PDB file of C-alpha atoms in Angstrom:
ATOM      1  CA  MET A  24     -22.356 -10.489 -28.491  1.00 52.00           C
ATOM      2  CA  PRO A  25     -20.294  -8.120 -26.298  1.00 61.00           C
ATOM      3  CA  ASP A  26     -19.880  -4.534 -27.432  1.00 76.00           C
ATOM      4  CA  LEU A  27     -16.289  -4.137 -28.701  1.00 73.00           C
ATOM      5  CA  SER A  28     -16.220  -0.412 -27.910  1.00 80.00           C
ATOM      6  CA  GLN A  29     -17.023  -1.234 -24.282  1.00 79.00           C
ATOM      7  CA  HIS A  30     -14.124  -3.708 -24.146  1.00 69.00           C
ATOM      8  CA  ALA A  31     -11.805  -1.201 -25.803  1.00 75.00           C
ATOM      9  CA  SER A  32     -12.852   1.393 -23.240  1.00 77.00           C
ATOM     10  CA  GLN A  33     -12.155  -1.022 -20.382  1.00 77.00           C
ATOM     11  CA  LEU A  34      -8.729  -1.883 -21.818  1.00 74.00           C
ATOM     12  CA  ARG A  35      -7.908   1.827 -22.154  1.00 77.00           C
ATOM     13  CA  ALA A  36      -8.873   2.375 -18.507  1.00 74.00           C
ATOM     14  CA  VAL A  37      -6.626  -0.497 -17.407  1.00 71.00           C
ATOM     15  CA  ALA A  38      -3.744   0.834 -19.517  1.00 69.00           C
ATOM     16  CA  ASP A  39      -4.216   4.334 -18.063  1.00 69.00           C
ATOM     17  CA  ALA A  40      -4.219   2.936 -14.520  1.00 66.00           C
ATOM     18  CA  LEU A  41      -1.035   0.961 -15.164  1.00 63.00           C
ATOM     19  CA  GLU A  42       0.664   3.994 -16.675  1.00 65.00           C
ATOM     20  CA  ALA A  43      -0.326   6.111 -13.664  1.00 61.00           C
ATOM     21  CA  GLN A  44       1.178   3.595 -11.232  1.00 57.00           C
ATOM     22  CA  SER A  45       4.788   3.816 -12.255  1.00 55.00           C
ATOM     23  CA  ASP A  46       7.314   5.824 -14.168  1.00 47.00           C
ATOM     24  CA  PRO A  47       8.616   3.895 -17.171  1.00 55.00           C
ATOM     25  CA  THR A  48      12.242   4.692 -16.264  1.00 60.00           C
ATOM     26  CA  ASN A  49      14.588   2.160 -14.741  1.00 69.00           C
ATOM     27  CA  ASP A  50      14.877   4.226 -11.547  1.00 76.00           C
ATOM     28  CA  PRO A  51      12.168   3.053  -9.121  1.00 74.00           C
ATOM     29  CA  PHE A  52      12.695   6.207  -7.033  1.00 80.00           C
ATOM     30  CA  ALA A  53      12.222   8.668  -9.887  1.00 85.00           C
ATOM     31  CA  PRO A  54       9.158  10.824  -9.302  1.00 88.00           C
ATOM     32  CA  HIS A  55       6.307  10.297 -11.767  1.00 88.00           C
ATOM     33  CA  PRO A  56       6.167  13.059 -14.426  1.00 88.00           C
ATOM     34  CA  ASP A  57       2.605  13.970 -13.385  1.00 88.00           C
ATOM     35  CA  THR A  58       3.779  14.373  -9.799  1.00 89.00           C
ATOM     36  CA  LEU A  59       6.527  16.740 -10.896  1.00 90.00           C
ATOM     37  CA  LYS A  60       4.022  18.805 -12.921  1.00 90.00           C
ATOM     38  CA  ILE A  61       1.889  19.268  -9.826  1.00 90.00           C
ATOM     39  CA  ILE A  62       4.794  19.998  -7.478  1.00 90.00           C
ATOM     40  CA  ASN A  63       6.287  22.512  -9.894  1.00 90.00           C
ATOM     41  CA  GLY A  64       2.945  24.185 -10.627  1.00 87.00           C
ATOM     42  CA  ARG A  65       2.643  27.813  -9.586  1.00 83.00           C
ATOM     43  CA  HIS A  66      -0.919  27.503  -8.314  1.00 86.00           C
ATOM     44  CA  THR A  67      -0.690  24.139  -6.575  1.00 86.00           C
ATOM     45  CA  ASN A  68      -2.897  23.969  -3.499  1.00 89.00           C
ATOM     46  CA  ARG A  69      -1.109  22.441  -0.544  1.00 90.00           C
ATOM     47  CA  GLY A  70      -2.419  20.621   2.498  1.00 92.00           C
ATOM     48  CA  GLN A  71      -0.708  19.810   5.754  1.00 92.00           C
ATOM     49  CA  ILE A  72      -0.051  16.209   6.781  1.00 91.00           C
ATOM     50  CA  ASN A  73       1.078  15.252  10.232  1.00 91.00           C
ATOM     51  CA  TYR A  74       2.094  11.709  11.097  1.00 92.00           C
ATOM     52  CA  ALA A  75       4.137  10.495  14.016  1.00 94.00           C
ATOM     53  CA  VAL A  76       7.226   8.686  12.748  1.00 93.00           C
ATOM     54  CA  PRO A  77       9.789   6.799  14.848  1.00 95.00           C
ATOM     55  CA  ASP A  78      12.447   9.170  16.192  1.00 96.00           C
ATOM     56  CA  ASP A  79      15.128   6.539  15.619  1.00 97.00           C
ATOM     57  CA  LEU A  80      14.663   6.878  11.844  1.00 96.00           C
ATOM     58  CA  GLN A  81      15.675  10.563  12.078  1.00 96.00           C
ATOM     59  CA  ILE A  82      13.262  11.422   9.268  1.00 95.00           C
ATOM     60  CA  GLN A  83      13.031  15.144  10.061  1.00 94.00           C
ATOM     61  CA  ARG A  84      16.807  15.561  10.329  1.00 96.00           C
ATOM     62  CA  ARG A  85      17.338  13.663   7.084  1.00 95.00           C
ATOM     63  CA  ILE A  86      14.713  15.743   5.252  1.00 95.00           C
ATOM     64  CA  ARG A  87      16.343  18.979   6.468  1.00 95.00           C
ATOM     65  CA  ARG A  88      19.752  17.742   5.332  1.00 96.00           C
ATOM     66  CA  PHE A  89      18.441  16.644   1.922  1.00 95.00           C
ATOM     67  CA  HIS A  90      16.798  20.058   1.530  1.00 95.00           C
ATOM     68  CA  ALA A  91      20.092  21.781   2.374  1.00 96.00           C
ATOM     69  CA  ASP A  92      22.026  19.626  -0.093  1.00 96.00           C
ATOM     70  CA  HIS A  93      19.542  19.716  -2.993  1.00 94.00           C
ATOM     71  CA  GLY A  94      17.308  22.749  -2.442  1.00 94.00           C
ATOM     72  CA  ILE A  95      14.096  20.738  -2.754  1.00 93.00           C
ATOM     73  CA  GLN A  96      11.450  21.992  -0.349  1.00 94.00           C
ATOM     74  CA  HIS A  97      10.584  19.800   2.647  1.00 94.00           C
ATOM     75  CA  GLY A  98       6.982  19.237   1.576  1.00 94.00           C
ATOM     76  CA  ASP A  99       8.025  18.332  -1.963  1.00 95.00           C
ATOM     77  CA  ILE A 100      10.449  15.703  -0.626  1.00 95.00           C
ATOM     78  CA  VAL A 101       7.659  14.122   1.409  1.00 95.00           C
ATOM     79  CA  ALA A 102       5.146  14.361  -1.453  1.00 95.00           C
ATOM     80  CA  MET A 103       7.487  12.707  -3.973  1.00 94.00           C
ATOM     81  CA  ALA A 104       8.472   9.933  -1.551  1.00 94.00           C
ATOM     82  CA  LEU A 105       4.899   9.112  -0.559  1.00 94.00           C
ATOM     83  CA  ASP A 106       3.601   9.353  -4.119  1.00 93.00           C
ATOM     84  CA  THR A 107       6.319   7.000  -5.397  1.00 91.00           C
ATOM     85  CA  PHE A 108       5.622   4.497  -2.618  1.00 91.00           C
ATOM     86  CA  LEU A 109       1.846   4.561  -3.119  1.00 92.00           C
ATOM     87  CA  ARG A 110       2.082   4.275  -6.927  1.00 89.00           C
ATOM     88  CA  ALA A 111       4.485   1.332  -6.608  1.00 87.00           C
ATOM     89  CA  ASN A 112       1.946  -0.412  -4.397  1.00 88.00           C
ATOM     90  CA  GLY A 113      -0.954   0.131  -6.787  1.00 89.00           C
ATOM     91  CA  TYR A 114      -2.439   3.362  -5.420  1.00 91.00           C
ATOM     92  CA  PRO A 115      -2.006   6.037  -8.112  1.00 89.00           C
ATOM     93  CA  PRO A 116      -3.805   9.368  -7.731  1.00 90.00           C
ATOM     94  CA  ASP A 117      -6.867  10.184  -9.791  1.00 88.00           C
ATOM     95  CA  LEU A 118      -5.354  13.268 -11.404  1.00 80.00           C
ATOM     96  CA  LYS A 119      -7.222  15.792 -13.486  1.00 74.00           C
ATOM     97  CA  LEU A 120      -4.321  17.418 -15.316  1.00 63.00           C
ATOM     98  CA  PRO A 121      -5.043  20.207 -17.810  1.00 58.00           C
ATOM     99  CA  ASN A 122      -4.817  19.171 -21.454  1.00 57.00           C
ATOM    100  CA  PRO A 123      -2.024  21.252 -23.039  1.00 57.00           C
ATOM    101  CA  ASP A 124      -3.508  20.684 -26.526  1.00 57.00           C
ATOM    102  CA  VAL A 125      -6.729  22.513 -25.668  1.00 52.00           C
ATOM    103  CA  PRO A 126      -6.439  26.325 -25.865  1.00 51.00           C
TER     104      PRO A 126
END
């Protein structure tokens, strides 16, 4: 007979993975709350990414303009956009967020 606690653990893992994939709001472009916690964190380590994108899409110009209009930093714009895209396609991050209930 299968161990019910093992099945419950597997179901919890699936539920956690599904929750990590998408934000439960109706806005598919809304950043995930965990993503915002990381971006807004004071001690967030940052790494550089560098990908060649088609010039015709004017990505860099559009990012600069969005930054000027909304005040969101360039790297944060890119991080939120890529995170939203990857989560929507089934690639959530494996985050180790601090537990606010533990002193």
